[in-house]
Coordinates of C-alpha atoms and ligand atoms in Angstrom, one line a residue:
M1 CA -164.7 -67.8 -12.9
T2 CA -163.7 -64.4 -14.0
F3 CA -165.4 -61.2 -13.0
P4 CA -166.6 -58.6 -15.3
H5 CA -164.2 -56.2 -16.9
G6 CA -163.5 -53.3 -14.7
F7 CA -164.6 -55.0 -11.5
I8 CA -163.4 -52.8 -8.4
W9 CA -161.1 -54.7 -6.1
G10 CA -159.6 -53.3 -2.9
T11 CA -159.5 -53.2 0.9
A12 CA -161.3 -51.2 3.5
T13 CA -160.5 -49.5 6.7
A14 CA -162.0 -46.8 9.0
S15 CA -160.4 -43.7 10.7
Y16 CA -160.9 -44.6 14.4
Q17 CA -160.0 -48.2 13.9
I18 CA -156.5 -47.6 12.5
E19 CA -155.3 -43.9 12.9
G20 CA -154.4 -43.4 16.4
A21 CA -152.8 -39.9 17.0
T22 CA -156.1 -38.8 18.7
T23 CA -154.9 -35.4 19.7
A24 CA -152.4 -34.7 16.8
D25 CA -152.7 -31.5 14.7
G26 CA -155.6 -30.2 16.5
R27 CA -157.8 -33.2 16.4
G28 CA -160.8 -33.0 18.7
P29 CA -162.2 -35.8 20.8
S30 CA -164.8 -38.1 19.2
I31 CA -167.5 -40.1 20.9
W32 CA -165.3 -43.1 20.5
D33 CA -162.5 -41.5 22.6
T34 CA -165.0 -40.6 25.3
F35 CA -166.6 -44.0 25.2
A36 CA -163.3 -46.1 25.2
A37 CA -162.0 -44.0 28.2
Q38 CA -164.7 -45.4 30.4
P39 CA -163.7 -48.4 32.2
G40 CA -165.6 -51.6 31.2
K41 CA -166.9 -50.4 27.8
I42 CA -164.3 -52.0 25.7
L43 CA -162.8 -55.5 26.1
G44 CA -159.5 -54.9 28.0
D45 CA -160.3 -51.2 28.3
A46 CA -158.7 -50.7 25.0
T47 CA -158.7 -47.4 23.1
G48 CA -157.9 -46.0 19.7
E49 CA -155.2 -43.8 21.1
R50 CA -152.5 -45.7 19.2
A51 CA -154.6 -48.3 17.1
C52 CA -152.3 -49.0 14.1
E53 CA -150.6 -45.6 14.2
H54 CA -151.6 -45.3 10.6
F55 CA -151.7 -41.5 11.0
H56 CA -147.8 -41.8 11.1
R57 CA -147.4 -44.9 9.3
Y58 CA -149.8 -44.4 6.3
R59 CA -146.9 -44.3 3.7
D60 CA -145.8 -47.8 4.8
D61 CA -149.3 -49.0 4.8
I62 CA -149.9 -47.6 1.2
E63 CA -146.7 -49.4 0.4
L64 CA -148.3 -52.7 1.5
L65 CA -151.3 -51.9 -0.7
H66 CA -149.0 -51.3 -3.6
E67 CA -147.1 -54.4 -3.2
L68 CA -150.3 -56.4 -2.9
G69 CA -151.4 -54.8 -6.2
M70 CA -154.7 -53.4 -4.7
P71 CA -156.4 -51.0 -7.0
Y72 CA -158.7 -49.4 -4.7
Y73 CA -158.6 -48.4 -1.1
R74 CA -161.6 -47.4 1.0
F75 CA -161.1 -45.2 4.1
S76 CA -163.0 -42.9 6.3
T77 CA -162.1 -39.3 7.3
A78 CA -162.4 -38.4 10.9
W79 CA -164.8 -35.6 11.3
S80 CA -163.1 -34.5 14.5
R81 CA -159.7 -34.2 12.7
I82 CA -161.4 -32.0 10.1
M83 CA -163.7 -30.1 12.3
P84 CA -162.5 -30.7 15.9
D85 CA -165.8 -29.1 17.5
G86 CA -167.9 -30.4 14.5
R87 CA -168.1 -27.0 12.9
T88 CA -164.8 -25.1 12.8
I89 CA -162.2 -26.3 10.1
E90 CA -158.8 -27.5 11.1
P91 CA -156.5 -27.2 8.1
R92 CA -154.0 -29.5 9.6
G93 CA -156.7 -32.2 9.9
I94 CA -157.4 -31.8 6.2
A95 CA -153.8 -31.7 5.5
F96 CA -153.4 -35.5 6.6
Y97 CA -156.0 -36.6 4.2
D98 CA -154.3 -34.5 1.4
R99 CA -151.1 -36.5 2.1
L100 CA -152.9 -39.7 2.3
I101 CA -154.7 -39.2 -0.9
D102 CA -151.6 -37.8 -2.9
R103 CA -149.5 -40.8 -1.8
L104 CA -152.4 -43.3 -2.8
L105 CA -152.5 -41.6 -6.2
E106 CA -148.7 -41.7 -6.5
R107 CA -148.9 -45.5 -5.9
D108 CA -151.8 -45.9 -8.4
I109 CA -154.3 -46.7 -5.8
T110 CA -157.8 -45.2 -6.4
P111 CA -159.3 -43.7 -3.0
M112 CA -162.8 -44.3 -2.0
L113 CA -163.9 -41.9 0.8
T114 CA -166.4 -42.5 3.5
L115 CA -167.3 -39.4 5.5
Y116 CA -168.8 -41.1 8.6
H117 CA -167.8 -44.3 10.1
W118 CA -169.2 -43.6 13.6
D119 CA -166.6 -41.2 15.1
L120 CA -168.9 -38.2 15.8
P121 CA -167.2 -35.1 17.3
Q122 CA -167.8 -35.2 21.0
A123 CA -168.8 -31.5 20.9
L124 CA -171.9 -32.5 18.8
E125 CA -172.7 -35.4 21.1
D126 CA -172.8 -32.8 23.9
E127 CA -175.6 -31.3 22.0
G128 CA -177.4 -34.4 21.8
G129 CA -175.6 -36.1 19.0
W130 CA -177.7 -38.0 16.6
R131 CA -180.7 -37.3 18.7
N132 CA -180.4 -33.7 17.6
R133 CA -181.8 -32.9 14.2
D134 CA -179.3 -30.0 13.7
V135 CA -176.5 -32.5 13.6
A136 CA -177.9 -33.6 10.1
A137 CA -177.4 -30.1 8.9
Y138 CA -173.7 -29.9 10.4
F139 CA -173.0 -33.2 8.7
A140 CA -173.9 -31.6 5.3
D141 CA -171.5 -28.6 6.0
Y142 CA -168.9 -31.2 6.9
A143 CA -169.6 -33.1 3.6
Q144 CA -169.2 -30.0 1.6
T145 CA -165.9 -29.0 3.4
V146 CA -164.3 -32.2 2.8
H147 CA -165.5 -32.3 -1.0
K148 CA -164.2 -28.9 -1.5
A149 CA -160.8 -29.9 0.0
L150 CA -160.4 -33.4 -1.6
G151 CA -162.9 -33.7 -4.4
D152 CA -160.5 -32.9 -7.1
R153 CA -158.8 -36.2 -6.3
V154 CA -161.6 -38.4 -5.0
R155 CA -164.3 -39.5 -7.2
Q156 CA -166.2 -42.1 -5.2
W157 CA -167.9 -40.9 -2.0
T158 CA -170.0 -42.5 0.7
T159 CA -172.0 -40.5 3.2
I160 CA -172.5 -42.8 6.1
N161 CA -171.2 -46.4 7.0
E162 CA -173.8 -48.6 8.6
P163 CA -176.3 -46.1 10.3
F164 CA -177.9 -49.3 11.8
C165 CA -174.8 -49.7 14.1
A166 CA -174.5 -45.9 14.8
A167 CA -178.2 -45.8 15.9
F168 CA -179.0 -49.1 17.4
L169 CA -175.7 -50.1 19.1
G170 CA -174.8 -46.4 19.9
Y171 CA -178.0 -45.2 21.3
G172 CA -180.2 -48.4 21.7
N173 CA -178.1 -51.2 23.3
G174 CA -175.1 -49.3 24.6
Q175 CA -172.5 -51.6 22.9
H176 CA -171.1 -48.7 20.9
A177 CA -170.4 -44.9 21.5
P178 CA -172.0 -42.9 22.9
G179 CA -173.2 -45.9 24.9
L180 CA -176.9 -45.0 25.6
K181 CA -179.6 -47.6 26.3
D182 CA -182.6 -45.9 25.0
E183 CA -184.5 -47.6 22.3
G184 CA -186.8 -44.6 21.6
A185 CA -183.7 -42.4 21.2
A186 CA -182.1 -45.0 18.9
L187 CA -185.1 -44.6 16.6
V188 CA -184.8 -40.9 16.4
A189 CA -181.0 -41.2 16.0
A190 CA -181.6 -43.6 13.0
H191 CA -183.9 -41.0 11.3
H192 CA -181.5 -38.2 11.8
L193 CA -178.6 -40.4 10.5
L194 CA -180.7 -40.9 7.4
L195 CA -181.6 -37.4 7.1
A196 CA -177.8 -36.5 7.4
H197 CA -177.2 -38.9 4.5
G198 CA -179.8 -37.1 2.5
H199 CA -178.4 -33.6 3.2
G200 CA -174.9 -34.8 2.8
A201 CA -175.6 -36.4 -0.5
Q202 CA -177.1 -33.2 -1.8
A203 CA -174.2 -31.2 -0.6
L204 CA -171.9 -33.6 -2.4
R205 CA -173.7 -33.4 -5.5
A206 CA -173.9 -29.5 -5.3
S207 CA -170.2 -29.5 -4.9
G208 CA -169.7 -31.6 -7.9
A209 CA -169.0 -35.1 -6.5
D210 CA -168.8 -37.8 -9.3
E211 CA -170.3 -40.8 -7.4
V212 CA -172.4 -40.7 -4.2
S213 CA -173.4 -43.7 -2.2
I214 CA -174.3 -44.9 1.2
V215 CA -172.9 -48.1 2.9
L216 CA -175.5 -50.4 4.9
N217 CA -175.0 -53.6 6.7
F218 CA -177.2 -56.7 5.9
S219 CA -177.9 -60.0 7.5
P220 CA -180.2 -62.3 5.6
V221 CA -182.7 -64.0 8.0
L222 CA -182.9 -67.7 8.1
T223 CA -185.7 -69.6 9.9
E224 CA -185.8 -73.2 10.9
V225 CA -189.6 -73.9 10.5
D226 CA -191.9 -72.9 7.8
D227 CA -195.0 -71.9 9.5
E228 CA -196.8 -68.7 10.1
V229 CA -195.3 -67.6 13.4
H230 CA -191.7 -68.4 12.4
R231 CA -192.2 -66.5 9.1
E232 CA -193.6 -63.5 11.0
A233 CA -190.5 -63.6 13.3
A234 CA -188.3 -63.7 10.4
R235 CA -190.0 -60.8 8.7
K236 CA -189.5 -58.6 11.8
F237 CA -185.9 -59.3 12.0
D238 CA -185.6 -58.9 8.2
F239 CA -187.3 -55.5 8.2
L240 CA -185.0 -54.3 11.2
H241 CA -181.8 -55.7 9.7
N242 CA -182.4 -55.1 6.0
R243 CA -185.2 -52.7 5.2
F244 CA -185.1 -50.1 7.9
F245 CA -182.5 -47.9 6.3
L246 CA -182.7 -49.2 2.8
D247 CA -186.3 -48.6 1.9
P248 CA -186.1 -44.8 2.9
V249 CA -182.9 -44.5 1.0
L250 CA -184.6 -46.0 -2.2
G251 CA -187.4 -43.6 -1.8
R252 CA -190.0 -45.9 -0.4
G253 CA -190.2 -44.5 3.2
Y254 CA -190.2 -46.7 6.2
P255 CA -192.1 -49.9 5.8
P256 CA -195.5 -49.4 7.7
E257 CA -195.2 -52.9 9.2
L258 CA -191.8 -51.9 10.6
L259 CA -193.3 -48.9 12.3
E260 CA -195.9 -51.2 13.8
D261 CA -193.3 -53.6 15.0
L262 CA -191.3 -50.6 16.7
A263 CA -194.5 -49.1 18.4
H264 CA -193.9 -50.5 21.7
V265 CA -190.5 -48.9 21.9
G266 CA -191.2 -45.6 20.5
T267 CA -192.4 -43.8 17.5
L268 CA -190.6 -42.3 14.6
E269 CA -193.3 -40.0 13.4
P270 CA -192.7 -36.8 15.5
A271 CA -189.0 -36.9 14.2
I272 CA -190.2 -37.1 10.6
E273 CA -190.8 -33.6 9.3
D274 CA -192.4 -32.8 6.0
G275 CA -190.0 -33.3 3.1
D276 CA -187.7 -35.4 5.1
L277 CA -188.3 -38.7 3.1
E278 CA -187.7 -36.7 -0.2
I279 CA -184.4 -35.4 1.2
I280 CA -183.4 -39.1 2.3
A281 CA -184.2 -40.4 -1.1
Q282 CA -181.4 -38.8 -3.1
P283 CA -180.4 -40.6 -6.3
L284 CA -177.3 -42.7 -5.7
D285 CA -174.7 -44.1 -8.0
W286 CA -174.3 -47.3 -6.1
L287 CA -175.2 -49.0 -2.8
G288 CA -172.4 -50.2 -0.5
V289 CA -173.2 -53.6 0.8
N290 CA -171.4 -54.9 4.0
Y291 CA -172.0 -58.6 4.6
Y292 CA -170.5 -60.9 7.4
A293 CA -173.2 -63.3 8.6
P294 CA -176.8 -64.3 8.5
T295 CA -179.2 -64.2 11.4
R296 CA -181.2 -67.2 12.6
S297 CA -184.5 -66.1 13.9
T298 CA -187.4 -67.8 16.0
P299 CA -190.4 -66.8 17.7
L300 CA -190.5 -66.9 21.6
A301 CA -193.3 -69.0 23.1
D302 CA -194.6 -65.9 24.8
P303 CA -195.0 -63.2 22.1
A304 CA -195.1 -60.5 24.8
A305 CA -191.7 -61.6 26.2
D306 CA -188.7 -59.5 25.8
S307 CA -186.2 -60.5 23.0
N308 CA -182.7 -61.8 24.0
C309 CA -181.6 -59.9 20.8
P310 CA -180.2 -56.5 21.8
L311 CA -182.1 -54.6 19.1
P312 CA -185.2 -52.4 19.3
G313 CA -188.6 -53.7 18.3
L314 CA -188.0 -57.5 18.6
R315 CA -190.4 -58.4 21.4
G316 CA -191.4 -62.0 21.2
M317 CA -188.4 -62.9 19.0
D318 CA -185.3 -64.7 19.6
V319 CA -181.8 -65.3 17.8
M320 CA -180.9 -68.8 17.5
P321 CA -177.3 -70.0 17.9
P322 CA -175.3 -69.8 14.7
Q323 CA -174.6 -73.2 13.0
G324 CA -171.6 -74.8 11.2
E325 CA -168.3 -73.2 11.1
L326 CA -167.9 -70.0 13.0
T327 CA -165.4 -67.1 13.1
S328 CA -163.5 -66.2 16.3
F329 CA -166.2 -63.7 16.7
G330 CA -168.8 -66.4 16.9
W331 CA -170.3 -65.4 13.4
E332 CA -171.7 -68.1 11.2
Q333 CA -169.9 -68.7 7.9
R334 CA -172.6 -68.9 5.3
P335 CA -171.6 -67.9 1.7
E336 CA -174.8 -69.0 0.3
S337 CA -176.6 -66.1 2.3
F338 CA -174.3 -63.7 0.6
T339 CA -175.4 -64.9 -2.9
D340 CA -179.0 -64.7 -1.9
L341 CA -178.5 -61.2 -0.5
L342 CA -176.9 -59.9 -3.5
L343 CA -179.5 -61.4 -5.8
W344 CA -182.3 -60.0 -3.5
L345 CA -180.7 -56.6 -3.5
T346 CA -180.4 -56.4 -7.3
E347 CA -184.1 -57.2 -7.5
H348 CA -185.2 -55.0 -4.5
C349 CA -183.1 -51.9 -5.5
D350 CA -184.4 -51.4 -9.1
G351 CA -181.1 -51.3 -10.9
L352 CA -179.1 -49.6 -8.3
P353 CA -175.6 -51.0 -8.8
L354 CA -174.0 -52.8 -5.8
I355 CA -170.5 -52.6 -4.5
V356 CA -169.4 -54.9 -1.7
A357 CA -167.9 -52.4 0.7
E358 CA -166.9 -54.9 3.4
N359 CA -166.6 -58.6 3.8
G360 CA -164.2 -60.5 5.9
A361 CA -163.7 -62.5 9.1
A362 CA -161.9 -62.6 12.5
F363 CA -159.7 -65.5 13.4
A364 CA -157.2 -66.1 16.1
D365 CA -154.1 -65.8 14.1
V366 CA -150.7 -67.2 15.2
V367 CA -147.3 -65.8 14.1
E368 CA -145.0 -68.6 13.2
D369 CA -141.5 -67.8 12.1
G370 CA -142.5 -64.2 11.0
R371 CA -145.5 -65.7 9.0
V372 CA -149.2 -65.9 9.5
H373 CA -150.7 -69.0 7.9
D374 CA -154.3 -68.0 8.3
A375 CA -155.8 -70.9 6.4
E376 CA -159.3 -70.3 7.8
R377 CA -159.4 -66.7 6.6
V378 CA -158.1 -67.9 3.2
R379 CA -161.1 -70.4 3.1
Y380 CA -163.6 -67.6 4.2
F381 CA -162.4 -65.3 1.5
A382 CA -162.4 -68.1 -1.1
K383 CA -165.9 -69.1 -0.3
H384 CA -167.3 -65.7 0.0
I385 CA -165.6 -64.3 -3.2
G386 CA -167.1 -67.4 -4.9
A387 CA -170.4 -66.6 -3.5
V388 CA -170.2 -63.0 -5.1
H389 CA -169.2 -64.7 -8.4
N390 CA -172.3 -67.1 -8.2
A391 CA -174.4 -64.0 -7.6
V392 CA -173.0 -62.1 -10.7
A393 CA -173.4 -65.2 -12.8
R394 CA -177.1 -65.3 -11.8
G395 CA -177.6 -61.7 -12.6
A396 CA -176.7 -59.7 -9.7
D397 CA -175.3 -56.2 -10.5
V398 CA -172.3 -56.2 -8.3
R399 CA -169.5 -53.9 -9.5
G400 CA -166.9 -54.5 -6.9
Y401 CA -165.6 -56.1 -3.7
L402 CA -163.6 -54.7 -0.9
A403 CA -162.1 -56.9 1.8
W404 CA -162.4 -55.9 5.5
S405 CA -159.7 -55.2 6.4
L406 CA -156.4 -54.2 5.3
L407 CA -155.0 -54.3 8.8
D408 CA -155.9 -55.9 12.1
N409 CA -157.3 -53.0 14.0
F410 CA -159.4 -51.5 16.9
E411 CA -162.5 -53.7 16.7
W412 CA -164.9 -51.4 18.5
A413 CA -166.4 -53.1 21.7
M414 CA -164.0 -56.0 21.3
G415 CA -160.9 -53.9 21.3
Y416 CA -157.9 -55.6 19.8
T417 CA -159.3 -59.2 20.5
Q418 CA -160.7 -59.8 17.0
R419 CA -158.4 -59.7 14.0
F420 CA -159.9 -59.0 10.7
G421 CA -156.7 -58.0 8.8
L422 CA -155.2 -59.2 5.7
V423 CA -152.1 -57.7 7.3
H424 CA -151.3 -58.8 10.9
V425 CA -150.3 -55.9 13.3
D426 CA -148.3 -56.4 16.6
F427 CA -150.0 -53.8 18.7
E428 CA -146.8 -53.5 20.9
T429 CA -144.2 -52.9 18.2
Q430 CA -146.5 -52.0 15.3
Q431 CA -144.8 -54.4 13.2
R432 CA -146.9 -55.5 10.1
I433 CA -146.8 -59.1 8.6
V434 CA -148.5 -59.8 5.4
K435 CA -150.9 -62.8 6.0
D436 CA -151.4 -65.8 3.7
S437 CA -154.9 -64.4 3.1
A438 CA -153.4 -61.3 1.8
R439 CA -151.4 -63.2 -0.8
F440 CA -154.4 -65.3 -1.6
F441 CA -156.5 -62.1 -2.1
A442 CA -153.9 -60.4 -4.1
A443 CA -153.9 -63.5 -6.5
V444 CA -157.7 -63.1 -6.8
V445 CA -157.4 -59.4 -7.7
A446 CA -154.6 -59.9 -10.1
G447 CA -156.6 -62.5 -12.0
N448 CA -159.9 -60.8 -11.5
S449 CA -161.2 -64.3 -10.9
A450 CA -162.8 -66.4 -8.1
P451 CA -160.9 -69.3 -7.0
E452 CA -161.9 -72.3 -9.1
R453 CA -162.9 -74.5 -6.1
A454 CA -163.9 -72.4 -3.3
G455 CA -163.3 -74.3 0.0
A456 CA -160.5 -76.3 -1.5
H457 CA -157.9 -74.1 0.3
D458 CA -156.9 -76.1 3.3
A459 CA -153.3 -76.0 2.2
V460 CA -152.2 -72.6 1.1
D461 CA -149.2 -74.0 -0.8
D462 CA -150.9 -72.5 -4.0
V463 CA -150.6 -69.0 -2.4
P464 CA -148.0 -67.0 -4.0
Ligands
GBH501 C1 -168.6 -53.7 10.3 O1 -169.7 -53.7 11.2 C2 -168.1 -52.3 10.6 O2 -168.4 -51.4 9.4 C3 -166.5 -52.4 10.7 O3 -166.1 -51.1 11.2 C4 -166.1 -53.5 11.6 O4 -164.9 -53.6 12.0 C5 -166.6 -54.8 10.9 O5 -167.9 -54.8 10.5 C6 -166.3 -56.1 11.8 O6 -167.2 -56.1 13.0 O7 -176.5 -56.1 15.7 O8 -176.3 -57.3 17.7 O9 -177.9 -58.1 16.1 C7 -170.4 -55.0 11.2 C8 -171.7 -54.8 12.0 C9 -172.0 -56.7 13.3 C10 -173.8 -55.4 12.5 C11 -173.0 -57.9 13.6 C12 -174.7 -56.5 12.9 C13 -175.0 -58.3 14.3 C14 -175.3 -58.4 15.7 N1 -172.4 -55.9 12.2 N2 -174.2 -57.3 14.0 S1 -176.7 -57.4 16.3

């Protein structure tokens, strides 16, 4: 059950979810500061003002990574720390990431840097945010600035994390910042996010970046009944979830069927200028794959009826309740879908190597005598790492696996109610407790091998 030699193991985080210190050292407001400050947007009206106070506690957090023997660490830089107004450099903002990276390297941890994990400078949102084409060019300047400052120590670069969420949840259904509910605008935002990826990737290359990637979220689609209407419903979901961003990045443009599916909410065509699709299709070194759960789709009896699924273009479609074991978020646990996804991507992406950039699960953890025995999360990781191993054994080109997340953190619209960490955080005292799942994962990493019997981890006595 061992993984290939040199397999990349680590954990992942994102700036707004862990840093706090939202006004320190000249940081400007981001759309998430603005959104979270509006009552009713985030569960419990939580904000990222403190989060995990990682900005002040990064040395302790790196110590945890070191103790757990984590070779890689994926984090994101906050654009509004580095450029508070989206354009003007704030050296004190860069200095934080200097300190962070230097400390990681001192502790033998390889940094992997994501430039955009959803925290757009508010100043740019005031100019239309991702609806404004110019923001793609500003992103390229930001990418170049960050690479100039940190590129001597960071080899692996990601432009954007999950443009799907930034566009569809941010501008389409209003669940995420900036909170717009305009599906037409979401489509335009999606195109500009991809354009930003393309310009950003070009800027990174020009500046000498070693490895350039994008991280996309995927959700394999399952259907109960094998007939034409069900297959067609599944196809629509699949194109939206799994092809909208991937196909243009691979140089295939937007699938024409997808544009047809979306025609009733808006049209992308006016946003697509000559040459855009070439810019978006930059050569990449690997694709970051985020997988959490599958989607179960079904057609509605009335094909003209509006979908219950809060995503654009799904008229006449419905999502079915998840089945089997769920996480506390209500997401279905289905490791087979993960294997299928990695095999499908290997085939679909023509030899582009894959790195699992996020996988993990939220559960309601309990602190007992200063420990967190999160047996359900141990099982989730055991099964899903086993699923990656199965995929590799069957020919999937997976080069690494990063667990989401190092710390319990600000879980976007859910505030602090969903805990994804390998390390528990008490948000009152900021005390960290290493969970059983962290020790389990540390053993997987140390052995470069999947657990022999995935699922056989009800008892965690075997956890070091
Ligand atoms: C990741 O997003 C994020 O990168 C990370 O910051 C976050 O903490 C983590 O997951 C856990 O949530 O779109 O309404 O059809 C995962 C995003 C969530 C996107 C589920 C697709 C499906 C529901 N995925 N979502 S919907």
